[in-house]
PDB file of C-alpha atoms in Angstrom:
ATOM      1  CA  MET A   1      24.791   9.132 -51.361  1.00  0.00           C
ATOM      2  CA  TYR A   2      23.017   6.684 -53.736  1.00  0.00           C
ATOM      3  CA  THR A   3      24.677   3.648 -55.415  1.00  0.00           C
ATOM      4  CA  ALA A   4      23.493   1.657 -58.344  1.00  0.00           C
ATOM      5  CA  ILE A   5      24.907  -1.639 -57.024  1.00  0.00           C
ATOM      6  CA  LYS A   6      22.272  -3.765 -55.350  1.00  0.00           C
ATOM      7  CA  PRO A   7      23.103  -4.235 -51.595  1.00  0.00           C
ATOM      8  CA  GLU A   8      23.005  -7.446 -49.810  1.00  0.00           C
ATOM      9  CA  ASN A   9      20.466  -6.390 -47.109  1.00  0.00           C
ATOM     10  CA  VAL A  10      17.981  -4.570 -49.199  1.00  0.00           C
ATOM     11  CA  GLU A  11      15.599  -3.920 -46.214  1.00  0.00           C
ATOM     12  CA  GLU A  12      18.240  -1.605 -44.747  1.00  0.00           C
ATOM     13  CA  TYR A  13      18.363   0.531 -47.778  1.00  0.00           C
ATOM     14  CA  GLN A  14      15.939   3.002 -49.409  1.00  0.00           C
ATOM     15  CA  GLU A  15      15.177   2.496 -53.132  1.00  0.00           C
ATOM     16  CA  LEU A  16      14.934   5.348 -55.714  1.00  0.00           C
ATOM     17  CA  CYS A  17      13.853   4.578 -59.214  1.00  0.00           C
ATOM     18  CA  VAL A  18      15.078   7.000 -61.918  1.00  0.00           C
ATOM     19  CA  ASP A  19      14.483   6.283 -65.537  1.00  0.00           C
ATOM     20  CA  GLY A  20      14.047   2.620 -64.920  1.00  0.00           C
ATOM     21  CA  ARG A  21      17.265   2.240 -62.939  1.00  0.00           C
ATOM     22  CA  MET A  22      17.231   1.469 -59.259  1.00  0.00           C
ATOM     23  CA  PHE A  23      19.466   3.384 -56.884  1.00  0.00           C
ATOM     24  CA  TYR A  24      20.021   2.486 -53.229  1.00  0.00           C
ATOM     25  CA  LYS A  25      20.757   4.643 -50.265  1.00  0.00           C
ATOM     26  CA  LEU A  26      21.441   3.358 -46.779  1.00  0.00           C
ATOM     27  CA  GLY A  27      18.343   3.931 -44.783  1.00  0.00           C
ATOM     28  CA  GLU A  28      18.189   5.822 -41.620  1.00  0.00           C
ATOM     29  CA  SER A  29      18.313   3.650 -38.582  1.00  0.00           C
ATOM     30  CA  LYS A  30      14.854   3.238 -37.144  1.00  0.00           C
ATOM     31  CA  LYS A  31      14.844   3.872 -33.370  1.00  0.00           C
ATOM     32  CA  LYS A  32      13.209   1.103 -31.441  1.00  0.00           C
ATOM     33  CA  THR A  33      10.562   2.686 -29.308  1.00  0.00           C
ATOM     34  CA  VAL A  34      10.833   1.366 -25.790  1.00  0.00           C
ATOM     35  CA  ARG A  35       7.612   1.097 -23.928  1.00  0.00           C
ATOM     36  CA  ARG A  36       7.719   3.142 -20.797  1.00  0.00           C
ATOM     37  CA  ARG A  37       6.652   1.533 -17.638  1.00  0.00           C
ATOM     38  CA  TYR A  38       4.592   3.369 -14.907  1.00  0.00           C
ATOM     39  CA  SER A  39       7.613   3.201 -12.579  1.00  0.00           C
ATOM     40  CA  ASP A  40       9.943   4.893 -15.082  1.00  0.00           C
ATOM     41  CA  GLN A  41       8.475   8.301 -14.281  1.00  0.00           C
ATOM     42  CA  PHE A  42       9.686   8.051 -10.774  1.00  0.00           C
ATOM     43  CA  LYS A  43      13.227   7.782 -11.911  1.00  0.00           C
ATOM     44  CA  ASN A  44      13.055  11.124 -13.661  1.00  0.00           C
ATOM     45  CA  PRO A  45      14.810  13.808 -11.559  1.00  0.00           C
ATOM     46  CA  LEU A  46      12.345  16.416 -12.758  1.00  0.00           C
ATOM     47  CA  PHE A  47       9.388  14.323 -11.738  1.00  0.00           C
ATOM     48  CA  ILE A  48      11.032  13.786  -8.206  1.00  0.00           C
ATOM     49  CA  GLN A  49      11.604  17.543  -7.837  1.00  0.00           C
ATOM     50  CA  LYS A  50       8.031  18.225  -8.924  1.00  0.00           C
ATOM     51  CA  ASP A  51       6.705  15.710  -6.389  1.00  0.00           C
ATOM     52  CA  VAL A  52       8.877  17.245  -3.664  1.00  0.00           C
ATOM     53  CA  ASN A  53       7.570  20.673  -4.517  1.00  0.00           C
ATOM     54  CA  ARG A  54       3.929  19.378  -4.513  1.00  0.00           C
ATOM     55  CA  LYS A  55       4.412  17.871  -1.036  1.00  0.00           C
ATOM     56  CA  LEU A  56       6.069  21.007   0.279  1.00  0.00           C
ATOM     57  CA  ARG A  57       3.042  23.104  -1.068  1.00  0.00           C
ATOM     58  CA  MET A  58       0.600  20.711   0.660  1.00  0.00           C
ATOM     59  CA  MET A  59       2.431  21.152   3.951  1.00  0.00           C
ATOM     60  CA  ARG A  60       2.576  24.898   3.605  1.00  0.00           C
ATOM     61  CA  GLN A  61      -1.187  25.013   2.812  1.00  0.00           C
ATOM     62  CA  PHE A  62      -1.809  22.765   5.895  1.00  0.00           C
ATOM     63  CA  ARG A  63       0.094  25.061   8.103  1.00  0.00           C
ATOM     64  CA  GLU A  64      -1.649  28.114   6.874  1.00  0.00           C
ATOM     65  CA  LYS A  65      -4.960  26.599   7.403  1.00  0.00           C
ATOM     66  CA  HIS A  66      -4.452  24.694  10.730  1.00  0.00           C
ATOM     67  CA  GLY A  67      -1.479  26.589  12.200  1.00  0.00           C
ATOM     68  CA  ASP A  68       1.615  24.899  13.501  1.00  0.00           C
ATOM     69  CA  LEU A  69       1.903  21.193  12.812  1.00  0.00           C
ATOM     70  CA  GLU A  70       3.484  20.384  16.051  1.00  0.00           C
ATOM     71  CA  GLU A  71       0.740  21.981  18.077  1.00  0.00           C
ATOM     72  CA  GLU A  72      -1.733  19.851  16.146  1.00  0.00           C
ATOM     73  CA  ILE A  73       0.138  16.691  16.867  1.00  0.00           C
ATOM     74  CA  GLU A  74       0.499  17.518  20.590  1.00  0.00           C
ATOM     75  CA  ARG A  75      -3.270  18.235  20.799  1.00  0.00           C
ATOM     76  CA  TRP A  76      -3.978  14.817  19.240  1.00  0.00           C
ATOM     77  CA  LYS A  77      -1.562  13.183  21.598  1.00  0.00           C
ATOM     78  CA  ASP A  78      -3.233  14.767  24.650  1.00  0.00           C
ATOM     79  CA  CYS A  79      -6.630  13.569  23.365  1.00  0.00           C
ATOM     80  CA  ILE A  80      -5.401   9.936  22.894  1.00  0.00           C
ATOM     81  CA  SER A  81      -3.756  10.113  26.359  1.00  0.00           C
ATOM     82  CA  GLU A  82      -7.204  11.259  27.874  1.00  0.00           C
ATOM     83  CA  CYS A  83      -8.926   8.536  26.079  1.00  0.00           C
ATOM     84  CA  ILE A  84      -6.560   5.875  27.398  1.00  0.00           C
ATOM     85  CA  SER A  85      -7.037   7.249  31.010  1.00  0.00           C
ATOM     86  CA  ILE A  86     -10.905   7.225  30.656  1.00  0.00           C
ATOM     87  CA  LEU A  87     -10.943   3.684  29.235  1.00  0.00           C
ATOM     88  CA  HIS A  88      -8.791   2.564  32.240  1.00  0.00           C
ATOM     89  CA  SER A  89     -10.627   4.376  34.934  1.00  0.00           C
ATOM     90  CA  GLN A  90     -14.186   4.144  33.870  1.00  0.00           C
ATOM     91  CA  HIS A  91     -14.409   0.984  31.776  1.00  0.00           C
ATOM     92  CA  SER A  92     -11.555  -1.111  33.401  1.00  0.00           C
ATOM     93  CA  VAL A  93      -9.737  -1.634  30.246  1.00  0.00           C
ATOM     94  CA  HIS A  94      -6.103  -2.160  30.949  1.00  0.00           C
ATOM     95  CA  PRO A  95      -3.637   0.119  29.155  1.00  0.00           C
ATOM     96  CA  ALA A  96      -1.605  -2.950  27.938  1.00  0.00           C
ATOM     97  CA  GLU A  97      -4.712  -4.160  25.961  1.00  0.00           C
ATOM     98  CA  ILE A  98      -5.077  -0.612  24.382  1.00  0.00           C
ATOM     99  CA  PHE A  99      -1.362  -0.450  23.549  1.00  0.00           C
ATOM    100  CA  LYS A 100      -1.564  -3.912  21.927  1.00  0.00           C
ATOM    101  CA  ALA A 101      -4.678  -3.075  19.926  1.00  0.00           C
ATOM    102  CA  PHE A 102      -3.414   0.167  18.496  1.00  0.00           C
ATOM    103  CA  SER A 103       0.415  -0.120  18.671  1.00  0.00           C
ATOM    104  CA  LEU A 104       0.777   3.137  20.443  1.00  0.00           C
ATOM    105  CA  GLY A 105       4.335   2.415  21.459  1.00  0.00           C
ATOM    106  CA  LYS A 106       5.626   3.277  17.918  1.00  0.00           C
ATOM    107  CA  TRP A 107       3.879   6.707  18.005  1.00  0.00           C
ATOM    108  CA  GLY A 108       5.680   7.816  21.047  1.00  0.00           C
ATOM    109  CA  PHE A 109       3.356   6.784  23.839  1.00  0.00           C
ATOM    110  CA  ASP A 110       4.836   5.123  27.027  1.00  0.00           C
ATOM    111  CA  ILE A 111       2.808   2.322  28.727  1.00  0.00           C
ATOM    112  CA  GLU A 112       4.440   3.224  32.007  1.00  0.00           C
ATOM    113  CA  GLU A 113       2.831   6.698  32.004  1.00  0.00           C
ATOM    114  CA  TYR A 114      -0.553   4.872  32.297  1.00  0.00           C
ATOM    115  CA  GLY A 115       0.216   2.585  35.237  1.00  0.00           C
ATOM    116  CA  GLY A 116       1.439  -0.395  33.155  1.00  0.00           C
ATOM    117  CA  CYS A 117       4.832  -1.730  32.347  1.00  0.00           C
ATOM    118  CA  GLU A 118       6.461  -3.340  29.375  1.00  0.00           C
ATOM    119  CA  GLU A 119       5.988  -6.836  30.916  1.00  0.00           C
ATOM    120  CA  ASP A 120       2.283  -6.261  30.960  1.00  0.00           C
ATOM    121  CA  LEU A 121       2.479  -5.511  27.139  1.00  0.00           C
ATOM    122  CA  LEU A 122       4.477  -8.652  26.583  1.00  0.00           C
ATOM    123  CA  HIS A 123       2.184 -10.794  28.837  1.00  0.00           C
ATOM    124  CA  THR A 124      -0.964  -9.770  26.946  1.00  0.00           C
ATOM    125  CA  ALA A 125       0.793 -10.397  23.669  1.00  0.00           C
ATOM    126  CA  LYS A 126       1.553 -13.953  24.731  1.00  0.00           C
ATOM    127  CA  ILE A 127      -1.902 -14.555  25.991  1.00  0.00           C
ATOM    128  CA  GLY A 128      -3.735 -13.116  22.908  1.00  0.00           C
TER     129      GLY A 128
END
């Protein structure tokens, strides 16, 4: 709806000139564009679902290519265990030093299985 009365805030109105007369209509509110941050995409539930599906698909492809994941993990654990035994028996490297260097405790390895104890691990941590 147009009016011939000049408004106070002219910048908020659209102007229309007909036969030399000015008419004013309240302009549509301009939407302020908010710049999206990179992290905003992670808040979108569709993105989260898409990311979960992508990770599941990667796991499925890995399982199809390499077989059961747990067998693969056990195989690597056996390999690491054998390496620790070889380093200890043939190269005189104490298991506590290996555990300290690679933080094997958090991956499910127990120092007591290799002839050491928790105190050895703490002792080497204080010395080093």
